[in-house]
GROMACS .gro file of C-alpha atoms in nm:
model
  148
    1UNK     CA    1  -3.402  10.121  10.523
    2UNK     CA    2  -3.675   9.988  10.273
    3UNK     CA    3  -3.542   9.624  10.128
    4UNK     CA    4  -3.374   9.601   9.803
    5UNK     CA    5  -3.395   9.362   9.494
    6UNK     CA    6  -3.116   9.249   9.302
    7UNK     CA    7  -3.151   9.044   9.019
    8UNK     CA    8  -2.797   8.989   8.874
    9UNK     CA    9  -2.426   9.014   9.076
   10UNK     CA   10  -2.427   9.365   8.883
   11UNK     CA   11  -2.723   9.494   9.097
   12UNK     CA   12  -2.560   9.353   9.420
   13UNK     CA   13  -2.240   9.595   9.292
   14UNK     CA   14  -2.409   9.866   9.213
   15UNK     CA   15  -2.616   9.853   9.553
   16UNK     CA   16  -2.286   9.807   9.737
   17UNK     CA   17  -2.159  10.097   9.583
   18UNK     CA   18  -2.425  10.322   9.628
   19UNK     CA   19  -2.459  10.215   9.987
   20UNK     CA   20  -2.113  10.300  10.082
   21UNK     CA   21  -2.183  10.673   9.969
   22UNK     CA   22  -2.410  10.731  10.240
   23UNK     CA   23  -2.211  10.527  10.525
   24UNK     CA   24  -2.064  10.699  10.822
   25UNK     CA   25  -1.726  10.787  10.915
   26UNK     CA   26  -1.695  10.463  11.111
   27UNK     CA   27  -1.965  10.226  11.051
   28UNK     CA   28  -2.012   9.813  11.120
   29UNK     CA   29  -2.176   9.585  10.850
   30UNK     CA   30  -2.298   9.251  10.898
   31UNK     CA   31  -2.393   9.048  10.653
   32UNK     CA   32  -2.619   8.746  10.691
   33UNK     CA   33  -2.737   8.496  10.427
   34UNK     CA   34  -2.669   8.105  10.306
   35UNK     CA   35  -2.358   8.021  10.139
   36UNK     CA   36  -2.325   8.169   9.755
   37UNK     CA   37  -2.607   8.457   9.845
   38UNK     CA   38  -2.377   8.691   9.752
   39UNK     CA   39  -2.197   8.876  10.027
   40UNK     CA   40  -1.872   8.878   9.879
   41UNK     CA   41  -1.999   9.021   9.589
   42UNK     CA   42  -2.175   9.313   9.785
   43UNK     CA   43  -1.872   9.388   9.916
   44UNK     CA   44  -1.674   9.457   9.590
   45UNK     CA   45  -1.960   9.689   9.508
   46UNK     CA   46  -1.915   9.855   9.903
   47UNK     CA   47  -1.485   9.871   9.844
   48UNK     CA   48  -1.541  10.078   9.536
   49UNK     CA   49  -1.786  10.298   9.686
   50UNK     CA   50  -1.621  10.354  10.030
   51UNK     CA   51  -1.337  10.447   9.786
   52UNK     CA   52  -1.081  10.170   9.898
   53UNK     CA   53  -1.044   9.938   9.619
   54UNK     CA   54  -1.130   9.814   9.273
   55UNK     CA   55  -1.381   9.505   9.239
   56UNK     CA   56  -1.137   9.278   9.051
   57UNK     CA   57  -0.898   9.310   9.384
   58UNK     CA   58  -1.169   9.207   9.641
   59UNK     CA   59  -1.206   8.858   9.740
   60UNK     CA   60  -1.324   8.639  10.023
   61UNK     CA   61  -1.143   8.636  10.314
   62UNK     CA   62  -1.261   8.295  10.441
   63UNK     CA   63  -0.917   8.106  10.474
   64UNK     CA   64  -0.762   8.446  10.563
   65UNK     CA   65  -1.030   8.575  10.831
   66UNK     CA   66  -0.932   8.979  10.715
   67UNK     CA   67  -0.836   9.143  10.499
   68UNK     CA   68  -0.772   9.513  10.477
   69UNK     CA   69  -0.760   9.768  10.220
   70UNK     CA   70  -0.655  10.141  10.237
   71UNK     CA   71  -0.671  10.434  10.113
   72UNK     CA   72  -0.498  10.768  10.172
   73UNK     CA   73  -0.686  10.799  10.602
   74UNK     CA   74  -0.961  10.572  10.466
   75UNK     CA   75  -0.973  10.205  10.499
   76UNK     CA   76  -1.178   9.887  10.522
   77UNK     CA   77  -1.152   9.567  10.724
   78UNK     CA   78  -1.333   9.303  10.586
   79UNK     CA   79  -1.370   8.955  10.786
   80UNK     CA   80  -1.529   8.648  10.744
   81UNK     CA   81  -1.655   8.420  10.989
   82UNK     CA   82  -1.779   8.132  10.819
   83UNK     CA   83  -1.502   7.905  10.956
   84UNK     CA   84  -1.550   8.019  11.303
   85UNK     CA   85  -1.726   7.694  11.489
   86UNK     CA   86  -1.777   7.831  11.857
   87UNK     CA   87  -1.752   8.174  12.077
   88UNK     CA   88  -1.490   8.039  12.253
   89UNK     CA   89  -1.328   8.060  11.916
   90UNK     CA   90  -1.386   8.406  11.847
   91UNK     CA   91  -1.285   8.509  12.169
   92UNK     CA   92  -0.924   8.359  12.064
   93UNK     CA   93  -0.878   8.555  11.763
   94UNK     CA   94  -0.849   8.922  11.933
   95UNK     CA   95  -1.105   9.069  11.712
   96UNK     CA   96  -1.193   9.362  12.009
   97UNK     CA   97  -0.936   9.608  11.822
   98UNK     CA   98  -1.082   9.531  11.489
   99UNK     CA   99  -1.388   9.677  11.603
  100UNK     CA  100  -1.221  10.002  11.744
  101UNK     CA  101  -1.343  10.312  11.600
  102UNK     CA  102  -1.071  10.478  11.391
  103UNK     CA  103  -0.815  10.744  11.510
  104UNK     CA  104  -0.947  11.148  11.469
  105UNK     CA  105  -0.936  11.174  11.090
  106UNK     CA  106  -0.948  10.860  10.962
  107UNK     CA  107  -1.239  10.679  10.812
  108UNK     CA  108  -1.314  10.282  10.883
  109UNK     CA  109  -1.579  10.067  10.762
  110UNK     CA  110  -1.549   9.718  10.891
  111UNK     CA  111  -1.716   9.425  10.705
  112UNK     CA  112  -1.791   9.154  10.872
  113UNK     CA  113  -1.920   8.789  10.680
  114UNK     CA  114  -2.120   8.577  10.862
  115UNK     CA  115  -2.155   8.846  11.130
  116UNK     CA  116  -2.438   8.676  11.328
  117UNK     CA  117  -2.158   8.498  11.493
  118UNK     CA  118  -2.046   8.779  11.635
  119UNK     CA  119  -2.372   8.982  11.689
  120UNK     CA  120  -2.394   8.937  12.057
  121UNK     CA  121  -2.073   9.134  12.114
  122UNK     CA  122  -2.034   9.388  11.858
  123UNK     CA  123  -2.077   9.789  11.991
  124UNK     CA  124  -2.388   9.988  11.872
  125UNK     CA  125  -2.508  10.105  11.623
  126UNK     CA  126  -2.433   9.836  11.306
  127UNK     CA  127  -2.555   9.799  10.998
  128UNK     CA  128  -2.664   9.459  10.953
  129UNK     CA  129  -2.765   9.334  10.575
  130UNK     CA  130  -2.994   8.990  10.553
  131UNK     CA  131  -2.967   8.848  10.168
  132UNK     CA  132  -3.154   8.626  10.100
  133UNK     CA  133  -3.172   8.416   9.750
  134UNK     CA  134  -3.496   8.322   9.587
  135UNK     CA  135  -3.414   7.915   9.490
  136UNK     CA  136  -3.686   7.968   9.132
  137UNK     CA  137  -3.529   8.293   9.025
  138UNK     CA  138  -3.222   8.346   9.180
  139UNK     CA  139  -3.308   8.740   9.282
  140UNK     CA  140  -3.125   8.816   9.643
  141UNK     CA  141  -3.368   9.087   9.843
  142UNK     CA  142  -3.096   9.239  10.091
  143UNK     CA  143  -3.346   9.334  10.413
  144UNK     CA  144  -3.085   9.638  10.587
  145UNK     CA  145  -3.146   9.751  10.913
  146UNK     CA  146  -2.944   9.955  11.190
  147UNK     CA  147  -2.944   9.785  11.516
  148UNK     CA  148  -2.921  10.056  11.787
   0.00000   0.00000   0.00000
């Protein structure tokens, strides 16, 4: 996947949602980038998309670690990581089921925040999304990239 431009939180929406079209049944994204570069906002683009909820009703699960949304045999987990200190953490919080694929006919798309905590022991393939924020302009280029 070529890298994308987005100049306003809009973009990063629209992107989101278009991306979410084209995902696969059961699909991984991790999303990299600095505090404020806009993953949250990605995702409320990727909810409406994958067809799971509206933008207003996604928000950042960083004092919740997940949350989930549903819809009809679709559904999305979405995690953040960003107060996750150590691996010996993670391996406390039983996230091994969250990655799961989904039972026959159902659809899951698991998002996780801050993913490259958990990189070294997620299951092939993932999507993972860099964004990075330029400090002069503020325009985020989102680098995607399947890791097989």
């Amino acid at each position: 996947m070529n890298p994308v431009t987005c100049a306003t939180a809009d973009d990063l929406r629209a992107w989101g949602r278009q991306l979410a079209t084209q995902l696969p049944p059961f699909t991984i994204l991790v999303l990299v980038g600095e505090l404020g570069a806009g993953k949250t906002t990605l995702m409320q683009g990727v909810a409406v998309g994958w067809g799971v909820a509206r933008e207003d009703q996604i928000a950042s699960p960083t004092y919740t670690l997940v949350h989930e949304y549903r819809c009809d045999r679709r559904w999305m987990l979405h995690l953040d990581l960003y107060r996750v200190e150590s691996g010996a953490q993670l391996d406390t919080l039983g996230l091994e089921d969250v990655l799961l694929p989904p039972p026959p006919g159902e659809e899951k798309l698991v998002a996780i925040e801050w993913g490259e905590r958990l990189e070294v022991s997620l299951p092939h393939p993932y999507l993972r999304i860099g964004i990075s924020t330029d400090p002069v302009t503020d325009v985020r280029t989102l680098t995607p990239h399947w890791v097989r």
